[in-house]
Amino acid sequence: MAAPLEFYFDFASPYGYIGAQRIDAIAARHGRRVDWRPMLLGAVFKVAGTQPLTEYPLKGQYSVHDFNRSAREHGIAFNMPEKFPIPTQAACRGTYWLKQTLPEKAVPFIKAAYAAYFVDGRDISSPEVVADIAEGLGIDRRAFMAGIESPEIKAKLREVTEDAIQQRGVFGSPFTFADGEPFWGADRLDMLDRWLEKGGW
Amino acid sequence: MAAPLEFYFDFASPYGYIGAQRIDAIAARHGRRVDWRPMLLGAVFKVAGTQPLTEYPLKGQYSVHDFNRSAREHGIAFNMPEKFPIPTQAACRGTYWLKQTLPEKAVPFIKAAYAAYFVDGRDISSPEVVADIAEGLGIDRRAFMAGIESPEIKAKLREVTEDAIQQRGVFGSPFTFADGEPFWGADRLDMLDRWLEKGGW
């Protein structure tokens, strides 16, 4: 089987959320799996010299319009959260703990956490809220809470984020690699689809 | 006939160039004309709090890779100019003078100036180079030079740029409006195409 698509994203990224609703189908069409890699966009912004889209004059307003328009086009439920952006350490760490401990629960957890924030407007910066989401998927709450507080999982998130920036050149979310070829943005997923179809160009 | 697509662009914008190769066909498919509106991206960046893509760490390298990849996908000739970015007042003013004086030459001039910069690597920041391009299209060189130096044409460019920023919310290039709906970027032209096809969503 071909190498998985490496899907880097931040849990507070609207385009990451939109991309997350589409990447599985694109991967499946080309016989690929998805390797889900949450990271901290705040650290990325510092190195890339950028800031959250919504904080730019002009671009900020357009972006919110485009989040909604892009979601609508693909039939994806989306509600711009009132509290935005938020820190996403708890959700990221939860993902890495699940990937290590209960890998079959990792993707359902990612989808549930994204929906909690971008559909239901829940504040997933809270470890308690994130633990509620995990518990809703049948995951042991105490083990989960201990996992996201463990030094090993905290280190894992730092490593993935550092590596994304320093080794992979990631500067936004979502950021997908197909056999090393980089595709930035939810709006590059159609190009990724064509790229996989044609074997590049 | 439906309202024209308003296509804002900067002559030093790689994605503006790529978009310029595609917008006519998209407009034609939907029975629209294109209103070509060159502007000064430098003024836009000041208000939008941004800078040329290539000047950002990480994003800069990706962007050059993506300019080439995007051009190749559509069979568009593209060579990243050595001198980049450049001021584009002369080409912008030439366009507005032609729109007023010889409107049938405006689009051929835009295409020729873009190709001079992004295919042949000529420095179109020079009024002399821009006048050479105009002359190559059978336009009287002295009238053209006088035109781009006229206070009226200089004021026109300032007005278009100011209006783009203040009234239309333009913060990048290309930036296309279809009946008021904004589409930022060459990579939003496929969405624009679908939007016109479906009458929005």
Coordinates of N, CA, C and O in Angstrom, one line a residue, chain B residues 84-148:
Chain B
F84 N 12.3 40.5 -8.1 CA 10.9 40.3 -7.6 C 10.8 40.7 -6.2 O 11.7 40.4 -5.4
P85 N 9.7 41.4 -5.8 CA 8.7 42.0 -6.6 C 9.3 43.3 -7.2 O 10.3 43.8 -6.8
I86 N 8.5 44.0 -8.0 CA 8.9 45.2 -8.6 C 7.7 46.2 -8.6 O 6.6 45.8 -8.4
P87 N 8.0 47.5 -8.6 CA 6.9 48.5 -8.7 C 6.2 48.4 -10.1 O 6.9 48.2 -11.1
T88 N 5.0 48.6 -10.1 CA 4.2 48.4 -11.4 C 3.4 49.6 -11.8 O 2.5 49.4 -12.6
Q89 N 3.8 50.8 -11.3 CA 3.0 51.9 -11.7 C 2.9 52.1 -13.2 O 1.8 52.4 -13.7
A90 N 4.0 51.9 -13.9 CA 4.0 52.2 -15.4 C 3.0 51.3 -16.1 O 2.2 51.8 -16.9
A91 N 3.0 50.0 -15.8 CA 2.1 49.1 -16.4 C 0.7 49.4 -16.1 O -0.2 49.3 -16.9
C92 N 0.4 49.7 -14.8 CA -0.9 50.0 -14.3 C -1.5 51.3 -15.1 O -2.6 51.3 -15.6
R93 N -0.6 52.3 -15.1 CA -1.1 53.5 -15.7 C -1.3 53.3 -17.2 O -2.2 53.9 -17.8
G94 N -0.4 52.5 -17.8 CA -0.5 52.2 -19.3 C -1.9 51.6 -19.5 O -2.6 51.9 -20.5
T95 N -2.3 50.7 -18.6 CA -3.6 50.0 -18.8 C -4.7 51.0 -18.7 O -5.6 51.0 -19.5
Y96 N -4.7 51.9 -17.7 CA -5.8 52.8 -17.5 C -5.8 53.9 -18.7 O -6.9 54.3 -19.1
W97 N -4.7 54.2 -19.2 CA -4.7 55.2 -20.3 C -5.3 54.5 -21.5 O -6.1 55.1 -22.3
L98 N -4.9 53.2 -21.8 CA -5.5 52.5 -22.9 C -7.0 52.3 -22.7 O -7.7 52.4 -23.7
K99 N -7.4 51.9 -21.5 CA -8.9 51.7 -21.3 C -9.6 53.0 -21.7 O -10.8 52.9 -22.2
Q100 N -9.0 54.1 -21.5 CA -9.7 55.4 -21.8 C -9.5 55.8 -23.3 O -10.4 56.3 -23.9
T101 N -8.4 55.5 -23.9 CA -8.0 56.0 -25.2 C -8.1 55.0 -26.3 O -8.6 55.4 -27.4
L102 N -7.7 53.8 -26.0 CA -7.7 52.7 -27.1 C -8.2 51.4 -26.4 O -7.4 50.5 -26.2
P103 N -9.5 51.4 -26.0 CA -9.9 50.3 -25.1 C -9.6 48.9 -25.7 O -9.4 48.0 -24.9
E104 N -9.6 48.8 -27.0 CA -9.4 47.5 -27.6 C -8.0 47.0 -27.4 O -7.7 45.8 -27.6
K105 N -7.1 47.9 -27.1 CA -5.7 47.5 -26.9 C -5.4 47.2 -25.4 O -4.3 46.7 -25.1
A106 N -6.3 47.4 -24.5 CA -6.0 47.3 -23.1 C -5.7 45.9 -22.7 O -4.7 45.6 -22.0
V107 N -6.5 44.9 -23.1 CA -6.3 43.5 -22.7 C -5.1 42.9 -23.3 O -4.2 42.3 -22.7
P108 N -4.9 43.2 -24.7 CA -3.6 42.7 -25.3 C -2.4 43.3 -24.5 O -1.4 42.6 -24.3
F109 N -2.5 44.5 -24.1 CA -1.4 45.1 -23.4 C -1.1 44.4 -22.1 O 0.0 44.1 -21.7
I110 N -2.2 44.2 -21.3 CA -2.1 43.5 -20.0 C -1.4 42.2 -20.2 O -0.4 41.8 -19.5
K111 N -1.9 41.4 -21.2 CA -1.3 40.0 -21.4 C 0.1 40.1 -21.8 O 1.0 39.3 -21.4
A112 N 0.5 41.1 -22.7 CA 1.8 41.2 -23.1 C 2.8 41.7 -22.0 O 3.9 41.2 -21.9
A113 N 2.3 42.6 -21.2 CA 3.1 43.1 -20.1 C 3.4 41.9 -19.1 O 4.5 41.7 -18.5
Y114 N 2.3 41.2 -18.8 CA 2.5 40.0 -17.8 C 3.5 39.0 -18.4 O 4.3 38.5 -17.7
A115 N 3.3 38.7 -19.7 CA 4.2 37.7 -20.3 C 5.7 38.3 -20.3 O 6.6 37.5 -20.1
A116 N 5.8 39.5 -20.6 CA 7.2 40.1 -20.6 C 7.9 39.9 -19.2 O 9.0 39.5 -19.2
Y117 N 7.1 40.0 -18.1 CA 7.7 39.9 -16.8 C 7.8 38.4 -16.4 O 8.9 37.9 -16.0
F118 N 6.7 37.6 -16.5 CA 6.7 36.3 -16.0 C 7.1 35.2 -16.9 O 7.1 34.0 -16.5
V119 N 7.3 35.5 -18.2 CA 7.8 34.5 -19.1 C 9.3 34.9 -19.5 O 10.2 34.2 -19.4
D120 N 9.4 36.2 -20.0 CA 10.7 36.6 -20.5 C 11.6 37.3 -19.5 O 12.7 37.6 -19.8
G121 N 11.1 37.5 -18.3 CA 11.9 38.1 -17.3 C 12.3 39.6 -17.5 O 13.3 40.1 -17.0
R122 N 11.5 40.3 -18.3 CA 11.9 41.7 -18.6 C 11.4 42.5 -17.4 O 10.4 42.2 -16.7
D123 N 12.1 43.6 -17.1 CA 11.8 44.5 -16.0 C 10.8 45.5 -16.3 O 11.1 46.6 -16.8
I124 N 9.5 45.1 -16.1 CA 8.4 46.0 -16.5 C 8.2 47.2 -15.5 O 7.2 47.9 -15.6
S125 N 9.1 47.3 -14.5 CA 9.0 48.5 -13.7 C 9.5 49.7 -14.4 O 9.2 50.9 -14.1
S126 N 10.2 49.5 -15.5 CA 10.7 50.6 -16.3 C 9.7 51.1 -17.3 O 9.1 50.3 -18.1
P127 N 9.4 52.4 -17.3 CA 8.4 53.0 -18.3 C 8.9 52.7 -19.7 O 8.0 52.5 -20.6
E128 N 10.2 52.7 -19.9 CA 10.7 52.5 -21.3 C 10.4 51.1 -21.8 O 10.0 50.9 -22.9
V129 N 10.5 50.1 -20.9 CA 10.2 48.7 -21.2 C 8.7 48.6 -21.5 O 8.3 47.9 -22.5
V130 N 7.9 49.2 -20.7 CA 6.5 49.2 -20.9 C 6.1 49.8 -22.2 O 5.2 49.4 -22.9
A131 N 6.7 50.9 -22.5 CA 6.5 51.6 -23.8 C 6.9 50.7 -25.0 O 6.2 50.7 -26.0
D132 N 8.0 50.0 -24.8 CA 8.4 49.0 -25.9 C 7.2 48.0 -26.1 O 6.9 47.7 -27.3
I133 N 6.7 47.5 -25.0 CA 5.6 46.5 -25.1 C 4.4 47.2 -25.8 O 3.8 46.5 -26.7
A134 N 4.0 48.4 -25.5 CA 2.9 49.1 -26.1 C 3.2 49.3 -27.6 O 2.3 49.0 -28.5
E135 N 4.4 49.7 -27.9 CA 4.8 49.9 -29.3 C 4.7 48.6 -30.1 O 4.3 48.6 -31.3
G136 N 5.1 47.5 -29.5 CA 4.9 46.2 -30.2 C 3.5 45.9 -30.5 O 3.3 45.0 -31.3
L137 N 2.6 46.5 -29.9 CA 1.1 46.3 -30.2 C 0.6 47.4 -31.1 O -0.6 47.5 -31.3
G138 N 1.5 48.2 -31.7 CA 1.1 49.2 -32.6 C 0.5 50.5 -32.0 O -0.2 51.2 -32.6
I139 N 0.9 50.6 -30.7 CA 0.4 51.8 -30.0 C 1.5 52.9 -30.1 O 2.7 52.6 -30.0
D140 N 1.1 54.1 -30.4 CA 2.0 55.3 -30.5 C 2.8 55.5 -29.3 O 2.2 55.8 -28.2
R141 N 4.1 55.4 -29.4 CA 4.9 55.4 -28.2 C 4.9 56.7 -27.4 O 4.8 56.8 -26.2
R142 N 4.9 57.8 -28.2 CA 4.9 59.2 -27.5 C 3.6 59.5 -26.8 O 3.6 60.0 -25.7
A143 N 2.5 59.1 -27.5 CA 1.2 59.3 -26.9 C 1.1 58.5 -25.6 O 0.6 58.9 -24.5
F144 N 1.6 57.2 -25.7 CA 1.6 56.3 -24.5 C 2.4 56.9 -23.3 O 1.9 57.0 -22.2
M145 N 3.6 57.3 -23.6 CA 4.5 57.9 -22.6 C 3.8 59.1 -22.0 O 3.9 59.3 -20.7
A146 N 3.3 60.0 -22.8 CA 2.6 61.2 -22.3 C 1.4 60.7 -21.4 O 1.1 61.3 -20.3
G147 N 0.7 59.7 -21.9 CA -0.5 59.2 -21.1 C -0.1 58.8 -19.7 O -0.8 59.1 -18.7
I148 N 0.9 57.9 -19.6 CA 1.2 57.4 -18.3 C 1.9 58.4 -17.4 O 2.0 58.2 -16.2

